[in-house]
Amino acid sequence: MSGPLSLVGTTPGRPGPGGTIAAPGRRRRVPSWARPDPMAELAERLGESCASAVHPDEVAALLESEGLTDEQITGEYRHRDLFSLAAELFAYVPRAFPEPEPVPDPWAADVWRCVLRGLTFALPGVAYLLGGRWAAGPDGPFGVSRAVAAWGAAALCGWGWNQALAHRAHLLLLVGRPRAAARFLLTGAVSGALLSTLAAACVLGAARPAALAFAAGQSLYIAAATALLVLGRERALLHVLVPLTVAACCGATKLPSAVVAAVLAATVLATAGTALSALLAAGSPPAADKGKGKDGAANRRAARARSVPAGLRELWRPEEEVAADAAVPAHVSLPHGLAGLAGGALVIAAALSGEFVAALTVSMGIAEWLLFRIRSRCLVALRATGVGERLVVRSWRVLAGCLGWYAATLVALAAVEAVALPGAADWSAGHVAVLLALGGTLWLQLLLQSCGRPWTGAGVLGAAAATAVVLLAVHAAAPGRVLGLVCAGACVLLLAAARAITGRVTTHR
């Protein structure tokens, strides 16, 4: 036997040898109104996980993972099934989404690097001051000499070709194929230079060899500069352009034609050589080694010391099998080439009409930085709102602010051009309006490209360029008025498209 001896021989409620044992009381039943709410208990236990759910099905999956049975759901929680309980729990728990971890801004850009790129866009214009002595000659189309028309044709072909070339090369770099990008840049640059020179020869003929040589040098420079800018070698390009700029500022325009031709040829050859060296380094394995220290520096020195034939053989070494996600179709770069061609036509028409073109060219660096800025601020607005209607309002404010800053930059640069550049357009409301309309059109088209809508921008810009060329050819009105009205209409259309596209959540993901 076990237990205290005092319990032996006793009955409940009666005395015994060890005393009296009280009879156990009857357990009272707790009323239903005094019991804790099972839903409140469940919400308290799973509240943190339920608060971050965006749909009742997520709560249902959570409850199922907790092991709730059908008997518990119907008996204790009094719901017909799991999904009914999940829907009530989803409505019971307030939404409380956790803050995402801070991530680096993918659209961060260095403003000074963009300004440097703007200088590399503008400084080649100094060559036209030196080469203007070869611009005279018989009359050509649009009221200019045949030499100027040939240079314009070569520039148009170069801009359109190299825009598509740069876009495709950037895509190849993005998918991790630097050797393919370098090979494509080299072959594309040579082909583009030949095509542009051929276009100039078709307009000019063989009667003016000096003007044709200038067009060939212009075409080769544009192709080489495109390769350097794609590879991020803006400083190297600026170093090549500095001697030419200094020579022009020191009165090189008064030197004999042979000396001027030598200066221009040296600039073009230096640019081409620098581009070739950069392409060979980008396509070689040592250049791909970004490690720091003695090994990385030794590899880069070895890449620079490698001979050109060896570098070309390395560049054309057969690649391994390209993965499906690394293939870059050619047609995706077509709208970028068409946009470059149309934009070049409008810029050349503005230059021939005596508008502010130098200010527009210099402003391209700030325009590029503002593109990064608007994408960055729209991404911040998306993270702050998460609601489509509020994102439209905030993105519109960001768009208006960036466009206003670019307009102010154009006005300031136009004032500098009117004062500092001989032969520039007069400072008047008409010329400034044309500059603002043209600059706004080009910037909004670039914004649509960055938002993944290249065909929209290329279509509007192409229609504007075609309309302007036709109206200028038939002399419908003054050239400045034609350009201003056409570009203003295109700017309104592009602004409407940009407002709709930047207000979409999917654009910024």
XYZ file of C-alpha atoms in Angstrom:
509
model
C 0.000 0.000 0.000
C 1.047 3.552 -0.511
C -0.068 6.875 0.821
C -0.362 8.374 4.295
C -1.603 6.043 7.021
C -4.073 8.704 8.099
C -6.125 7.964 5.012
C -6.600 4.324 5.851
C -10.035 3.400 7.065
C -11.561 6.823 6.665
C -14.472 7.990 4.623
C -14.892 11.427 3.178
C -16.513 13.824 5.581
C -16.143 11.548 8.655
C -13.467 11.540 11.342
C -10.877 8.892 11.342
C -7.710 8.040 13.129
C -5.816 10.774 11.501
C -8.514 13.424 11.443
C -11.262 14.440 9.098
C -10.894 14.422 5.309
C -12.963 17.122 3.538
C -15.000 15.917 0.659
C -13.734 17.254 -2.689
C -15.849 20.111 -3.961
C -17.686 19.888 -7.263
C -15.824 21.663 -10.126
C -17.803 24.633 -11.268
C -18.321 25.172 -14.980
C -16.885 28.467 -16.326
C -19.540 30.428 -18.270
C -18.866 31.123 -21.936
C -18.793 34.858 -21.373
C -15.890 34.513 -18.956
C -13.671 32.484 -21.242
C -10.854 34.276 -23.172
C -11.638 34.937 -26.823
C -9.855 32.224 -28.848
C -9.551 34.582 -31.834
C -7.816 37.188 -29.662
C -5.436 34.542 -28.351
C -4.684 33.376 -31.896
C -4.169 36.959 -33.092
C -1.831 37.671 -30.198
C 0.196 34.540 -30.881
C 0.435 34.999 -34.675
C -0.037 38.754 -34.902
C 3.452 39.638 -36.137
C 3.274 37.187 -39.031
C -0.335 38.050 -39.904
C 0.324 41.809 -39.875
C 2.720 41.573 -42.804
C 0.372 39.458 -44.941
C -1.079 41.039 -48.058
C -3.821 38.447 -48.682
C -5.897 36.063 -46.533
C -4.365 33.114 -48.353
C -1.037 33.913 -46.693
C -2.748 33.694 -43.307
C -4.337 30.395 -44.322
C -0.926 28.982 -45.186
C 0.400 30.194 -41.833
C -2.471 28.538 -39.917
C -1.970 25.316 -41.807
C 1.732 25.344 -40.910
C 0.725 25.782 -37.247
C -1.067 22.432 -37.394
C -4.670 23.546 -36.821
C -7.084 20.663 -37.314
C -10.601 20.750 -38.676
C -11.952 19.948 -35.218
C -10.210 22.981 -33.743
C -11.404 25.240 -36.555
C -15.059 24.169 -36.312
C -15.193 23.586 -32.570
C -12.940 26.081 -30.840
C -12.977 28.885 -33.428
C -16.466 28.099 -34.803
C -15.610 28.514 -38.511
C -16.652 26.246 -41.302
C -13.151 25.871 -42.792
C -9.571 27.105 -42.721
C -10.080 29.902 -45.273
C -13.001 31.396 -43.361
C -10.869 31.555 -40.223
C -7.962 33.054 -42.193
C -10.206 35.765 -43.671
C -11.459 36.796 -40.229
C -7.966 36.769 -38.768
C -6.692 38.845 -41.708
C -9.400 41.436 -41.038
C -8.853 41.276 -37.253
C -5.112 42.020 -37.281
C -4.154 45.518 -38.507
C -1.618 45.729 -41.313
C 1.934 46.551 -40.213
C 4.475 45.951 -42.939
C 8.099 45.843 -41.819
C 10.466 48.428 -43.230
C 12.697 46.970 -45.951
C 16.393 46.841 -45.374
C 18.256 49.809 -46.866
C 19.711 49.010 -50.273
C 22.152 51.025 -52.390
C 20.584 53.373 -54.901
C 20.893 51.753 -58.360
C 20.518 55.174 -60.014
C 23.206 56.999 -58.057
C 25.467 59.038 -60.360
C 28.415 61.355 -59.949
C 27.441 64.809 -61.142
C 31.040 65.761 -61.945
C 31.508 62.730 -64.130
C 28.368 63.702 -66.041
C 29.691 67.246 -66.439
C 32.942 65.778 -67.745
C 31.011 63.772 -70.310
C 29.215 66.952 -71.341
C 32.567 68.598 -72.008
C 33.633 65.674 -74.186
C 30.415 66.178 -76.171
C 31.071 69.884 -76.705
C 34.849 70.231 -77.177
C 34.934 68.484 -80.601
C 33.028 71.491 -81.918
C 36.336 73.370 -81.776
C 37.415 71.353 -84.813
C 34.780 73.104 -86.920
C 36.335 76.454 -86.069
C 39.648 75.197 -87.426
C 38.167 73.341 -90.387
C 35.835 76.133 -91.452
C 38.371 77.188 -94.086
C 37.381 74.107 -96.123
C 33.636 74.743 -95.838
C 33.419 77.127 -98.805
C 32.390 75.870 -102.195
C 29.411 75.438 -104.482
C 25.941 75.695 -103.090
C 24.333 72.568 -101.699
C 20.927 71.690 -100.253
C 19.169 73.810 -97.608
C 21.084 76.944 -98.554
C 24.520 75.775 -97.347
C 27.676 74.838 -99.215
C 28.128 71.321 -100.475
C 30.974 70.760 -98.006
C 28.806 71.692 -95.009
C 26.031 69.467 -96.325
C 28.500 66.589 -96.627
C 29.717 67.100 -93.071
C 26.107 67.151 -91.889
C 25.336 63.912 -93.739
C 28.383 62.225 -92.215
C 27.438 63.444 -88.744
C 23.874 62.186 -89.137
C 25.008 58.725 -90.165
C 27.538 58.653 -87.347
C 25.056 59.701 -84.669
C 22.425 57.213 -85.683
C 24.858 54.329 -86.144
C 26.830 54.958 -82.967
C 23.735 55.353 -80.780
C 22.649 51.835 -81.706
C 26.257 50.618 -81.419
C 26.652 52.028 -77.912
C 23.339 50.573 -76.739
C 24.171 47.068 -77.923
C 27.679 47.262 -76.442
C 26.236 48.338 -73.081
C 23.878 45.344 -73.150
C 26.783 42.983 -73.838
C 28.685 44.461 -70.904
C 25.594 44.141 -68.746
C 25.262 40.394 -69.373
C 28.936 39.818 -68.583
C 30.449 39.539 -72.062
C 33.202 42.191 -72.162
C 35.172 40.553 -74.972
C 32.087 40.387 -77.181
C 31.345 44.036 -76.361
C 34.897 45.109 -77.241
C 34.828 43.089 -80.468
C 31.467 44.557 -81.430
C 32.638 48.097 -80.659
C 35.738 47.666 -82.804
C 33.960 46.247 -85.843
C 31.010 48.588 -85.435
C 33.204 51.674 -85.106
C 35.137 50.858 -88.269
C 31.937 50.111 -90.182
C 30.284 53.309 -88.937
C 33.267 55.447 -89.908
C 33.285 53.961 -93.401
C 29.530 54.417 -93.776
C 29.668 58.054 -92.666
C 32.578 58.809 -94.990
C 30.693 57.201 -97.865
C 27.651 59.371 -97.118
C 29.835 62.488 -97.219
C 31.426 61.370 -100.488
C 28.001 60.887 -102.065
C 27.073 64.491 -101.242
C 30.446 66.112 -101.910
C 31.980 64.080 -104.694
C 35.697 63.972 -105.399
C 36.091 67.646 -106.290
C 36.945 68.769 -102.742
C 39.474 66.295 -101.263
C 40.241 68.522 -98.244
C 36.587 68.726 -97.229
C 36.205 64.983 -97.771
C 39.258 64.296 -95.605
C 37.736 66.460 -92.874
C 34.515 64.420 -93.071
C 36.522 61.183 -92.843
C 38.373 62.446 -89.773
C 35.104 63.554 -88.204
C 33.590 60.113 -88.792
C 36.610 58.313 -87.335
C 36.656 60.562 -84.288
C 32.931 60.036 -83.546
C 33.365 56.267 -83.786
C 36.446 56.222 -81.522
C 34.888 58.600 -78.991
C 31.797 56.381 -78.814
C 33.960 53.389 -77.888
C 35.768 55.358 -75.178
C 32.551 56.675 -73.648
C 30.979 53.216 -73.578
C 34.038 51.857 -71.774
C 33.943 54.707 -69.258
C 37.152 56.391 -70.463
C 35.933 59.989 -70.379
C 39.156 61.274 -68.836
C 41.283 59.727 -71.572
C 39.072 61.348 -74.207
C 39.311 64.708 -72.467
C 43.105 64.456 -72.369
C 43.116 63.927 -76.124
C 40.883 66.951 -76.731
C 42.765 69.390 -74.490
C 45.633 70.121 -76.964
C 43.135 70.830 -79.746
C 41.168 73.202 -77.523
C 44.305 75.014 -76.381
C 45.493 75.376 -79.975
C 42.154 76.889 -81.009
C 42.197 79.326 -78.098
C 45.747 80.399 -78.963
C 44.830 81.460 -82.478
C 45.349 78.297 -84.474
C 42.654 79.456 -86.883
C 45.208 81.872 -88.381
C 47.815 79.176 -89.023
C 48.436 77.726 -92.491
C 46.108 75.003 -93.676
C 48.851 72.365 -93.541
C 49.492 73.046 -89.843
C 45.776 72.998 -89.041
C 45.362 69.734 -90.932
C 48.260 68.235 -88.967
C 46.705 69.296 -85.644
C 43.328 67.813 -86.583
C 44.886 64.607 -87.890
C 46.950 64.192 -84.723
C 43.807 64.596 -82.589
C 41.881 62.022 -84.614
C 44.748 59.518 -84.616
C 45.330 59.965 -80.885
C 41.632 59.351 -80.208
C 41.613 56.264 -82.426
C 44.769 54.904 -80.801
C 43.424 55.467 -77.300
C 40.170 53.759 -78.239
C 41.994 50.779 -79.747
C 44.122 50.394 -76.616
C 41.026 50.564 -74.402
C 39.201 47.983 -76.529
C 42.114 45.548 -76.452
C 42.413 45.958 -72.684
C 38.668 45.441 -72.202
C 38.688 42.270 -74.268
C 41.673 40.621 -72.570
C 41.471 38.464 -69.424
C 44.034 40.501 -67.431
C 41.948 43.634 -67.886
C 38.963 41.792 -66.485
C 40.863 41.278 -63.234
C 39.640 44.123 -61.054
C 41.588 43.026 -58.013
C 43.686 45.548 -56.210
C 47.283 45.189 -55.237
C 50.433 44.169 -57.031
C 48.895 41.314 -59.010
C 46.114 43.470 -60.474
C 48.539 46.259 -61.397
C 50.935 43.784 -62.997
C 48.143 42.298 -65.073
C 47.042 45.709 -66.279
C 50.614 46.616 -67.247
C 50.917 43.343 -69.126
C 47.693 44.092 -70.982
C 48.991 47.502 -72.021
C 52.321 46.037 -73.133
C 50.668 43.363 -75.261
C 51.146 43.978 -78.969
C 48.207 44.944 -81.147
C 48.221 41.698 -83.217
C 48.260 39.611 -80.046
C 45.460 41.682 -78.594
C 43.371 41.299 -81.742
C 43.909 37.542 -81.706
C 42.772 37.465 -78.093
C 39.775 39.612 -78.981
C 38.673 37.191 -81.698
C 39.320 34.083 -79.661
C 36.222 31.866 -79.847
C 33.908 32.315 -76.918
C 32.495 29.543 -74.856
C 28.906 28.570 -75.388
C 26.776 31.632 -74.699
C 23.966 31.122 -72.221
C 20.425 31.911 -73.299
C 20.171 34.857 -70.894
C 23.450 36.323 -72.229
C 22.260 36.533 -75.841
C 21.543 40.094 -76.986
C 19.214 40.441 -79.995
C 20.155 43.146 -82.458
C 16.693 44.567 -83.017
C 16.435 45.987 -79.487
C 19.008 48.652 -80.416
C 17.133 49.801 -83.512
C 14.957 52.471 -81.806
C 18.044 53.980 -80.201
C 19.669 54.354 -83.614
C 16.530 55.918 -85.079
C 16.306 58.327 -82.147
C 19.937 59.319 -82.645
C 19.307 59.960 -86.323
C 16.190 62.038 -85.666
C 17.784 64.007 -82.833
C 20.841 64.694 -84.962
C 18.632 66.024 -87.750
C 16.954 68.487 -85.388
C 20.272 69.627 -83.925
C 21.856 70.143 -87.338
C 18.769 72.048 -88.493
C 19.068 74.255 -85.413
C 22.774 74.845 -86.079
C 22.148 75.804 -89.701
C 19.336 78.121 -88.561
C 21.627 80.034 -86.211
C 20.155 78.827 -82.912
C 21.936 78.088 -79.629
C 23.623 74.726 -80.295
C 26.793 74.970 -78.208
C 24.689 75.493 -75.056
C 22.584 72.463 -75.958
C 25.676 70.308 -76.478
C 27.298 71.313 -73.205
C 24.037 70.728 -71.337
C 23.986 67.044 -72.276
C 26.142 66.241 -69.256
C 23.661 67.836 -66.842
C 20.823 66.230 -68.801
C 22.374 62.813 -68.214
C 22.716 63.472 -64.476
C 19.099 64.645 -64.273
C 17.991 61.381 -65.880
C 19.697 59.475 -63.074
C 18.220 61.932 -60.581
C 14.604 61.508 -61.684
C 14.859 57.722 -61.685
C 16.382 57.800 -58.202
C 13.745 60.150 -56.777
C 10.887 58.189 -58.355
C 12.252 55.046 -56.727
C 12.273 56.829 -53.367
C 8.684 57.957 -53.990
C 7.670 54.385 -54.786
C 9.140 53.087 -51.539
C 7.482 55.881 -49.576
C 3.965 55.465 -50.966
C 3.266 52.044 -52.437
C -0.045 53.425 -53.762
C -0.432 54.100 -57.467
C -2.444 57.317 -57.140
C 0.045 58.873 -54.731
C 2.972 57.737 -56.877
C 1.525 59.587 -59.882
C 1.400 62.811 -57.872
C 4.903 62.435 -56.457
C 6.465 61.335 -59.737
C 4.884 64.302 -61.487
C 6.481 66.639 -58.963
C 9.860 64.981 -59.492
C 9.473 65.187 -63.277
C 8.491 68.846 -63.171
C 11.409 69.654 -60.873
C 14.031 67.930 -63.018
C 12.635 69.449 -66.206
C 12.689 72.879 -64.583
C 16.316 72.459 -63.519
C 17.264 71.446 -67.050
C 15.452 74.454 -68.508
C 17.309 76.746 -66.105
C 20.602 75.127 -67.136
C 19.829 75.726 -70.807
C 18.985 79.369 -70.203
C 22.211 79.929 -68.244
C 24.373 78.210 -70.849
C 22.673 80.147 -73.643
C 23.557 83.392 -71.872
C 27.193 82.295 -71.650
C 27.231 81.299 -75.326
C 25.722 84.614 -76.422
C 28.442 86.532 -74.561
C 31.515 84.357 -75.045
C 31.156 82.708 -78.458
C 31.635 84.866 -81.568
C 28.834 84.551 -84.076
C 26.390 83.047 -81.583
C 22.671 83.729 -81.712
C 21.310 86.918 -80.208
C 19.966 86.785 -76.688
C 16.246 87.017 -77.391
C 13.055 85.307 -76.328
C 12.656 83.630 -79.719
C 16.062 81.935 -79.725
C 15.751 80.913 -76.069
C 12.288 79.445 -76.730
C 13.633 77.335 -79.590
C 16.470 76.119 -77.361
C 14.071 75.179 -74.560
C 11.718 73.353 -76.905
C 14.535 71.414 -78.582
C 16.325 70.638 -75.325
C 13.123 69.529 -73.608
C 12.262 67.257 -76.523
C 15.651 65.549 -76.493
C 15.682 65.165 -72.696
C 12.183 63.691 -72.504
C 13.025 61.257 -75.278
C 16.073 60.111 -73.302
C 13.863 59.737 -70.218
C 11.507 57.438 -72.106
C 14.497 55.391 -73.221
C 15.675 55.004 -69.640
C 12.158 53.908 -68.615
C 12.119 51.111 -71.182
C 9.957 52.880 -73.806
C 12.456 53.554 -76.612
C 9.971 53.148 -79.444
C 7.668 55.822 -78.000
C 10.427 58.409 -77.849
C 11.906 57.391 -81.197
C 8.505 57.576 -82.889
C 7.698 61.078 -81.631
C 11.223 62.351 -82.292
C 11.300 60.824 -85.770
C 7.944 62.375 -86.660
C 9.140 65.756 -85.411
C 12.366 65.553 -87.421
C 10.551 64.521 -90.602
C 8.007 67.323 -90.185
C 10.714 69.912 -89.574
C 12.759 68.807 -92.599
C 9.732 68.974 -94.899
C 8.653 72.411 -93.638
C 12.190 73.748 -93.920
C 12.554 72.359 -97.438
C 9.403 74.118 -98.676
C 10.241 77.316 -96.731
C 6.885 77.258 -94.916
C 8.107 79.807 -92.357
C 11.269 81.139 -90.785
C 13.602 78.274 -89.745
C 13.565 79.248 -86.085
C 9.787 79.413 -85.977
C 9.466 76.027 -87.703
C 11.865 74.367 -85.267
C 10.257 76.022 -82.259
C 6.708 74.985 -83.141
C 7.610 71.445 -84.184
C 9.763 70.824 -81.113
C 7.162 72.378 -78.812
C 4.508 69.992 -80.145
C 6.829 67.021 -79.768
C 7.750 68.161 -76.252
C 4.077 68.237 -75.204
C 3.497 64.700 -76.508
C 6.644 63.365 -74.857
C 5.775 65.106 -71.579
C 2.347 63.442 -71.525
C 3.916 60.053 -72.204
C 6.615 60.612 -69.572
C 4.051 61.622 -66.949
C 2.050 58.446 -67.545
C 5.062 56.125 -67.638
C 6.896 57.505 -64.612
C 3.690 57.209 -62.593
C 3.522 53.441 -63.044
C 4.804 51.205 -60.300
C 6.174 48.644 -62.757
C 8.444 51.223 -64.388
C 10.588 51.533 -61.286
C 10.908 47.845 -60.370
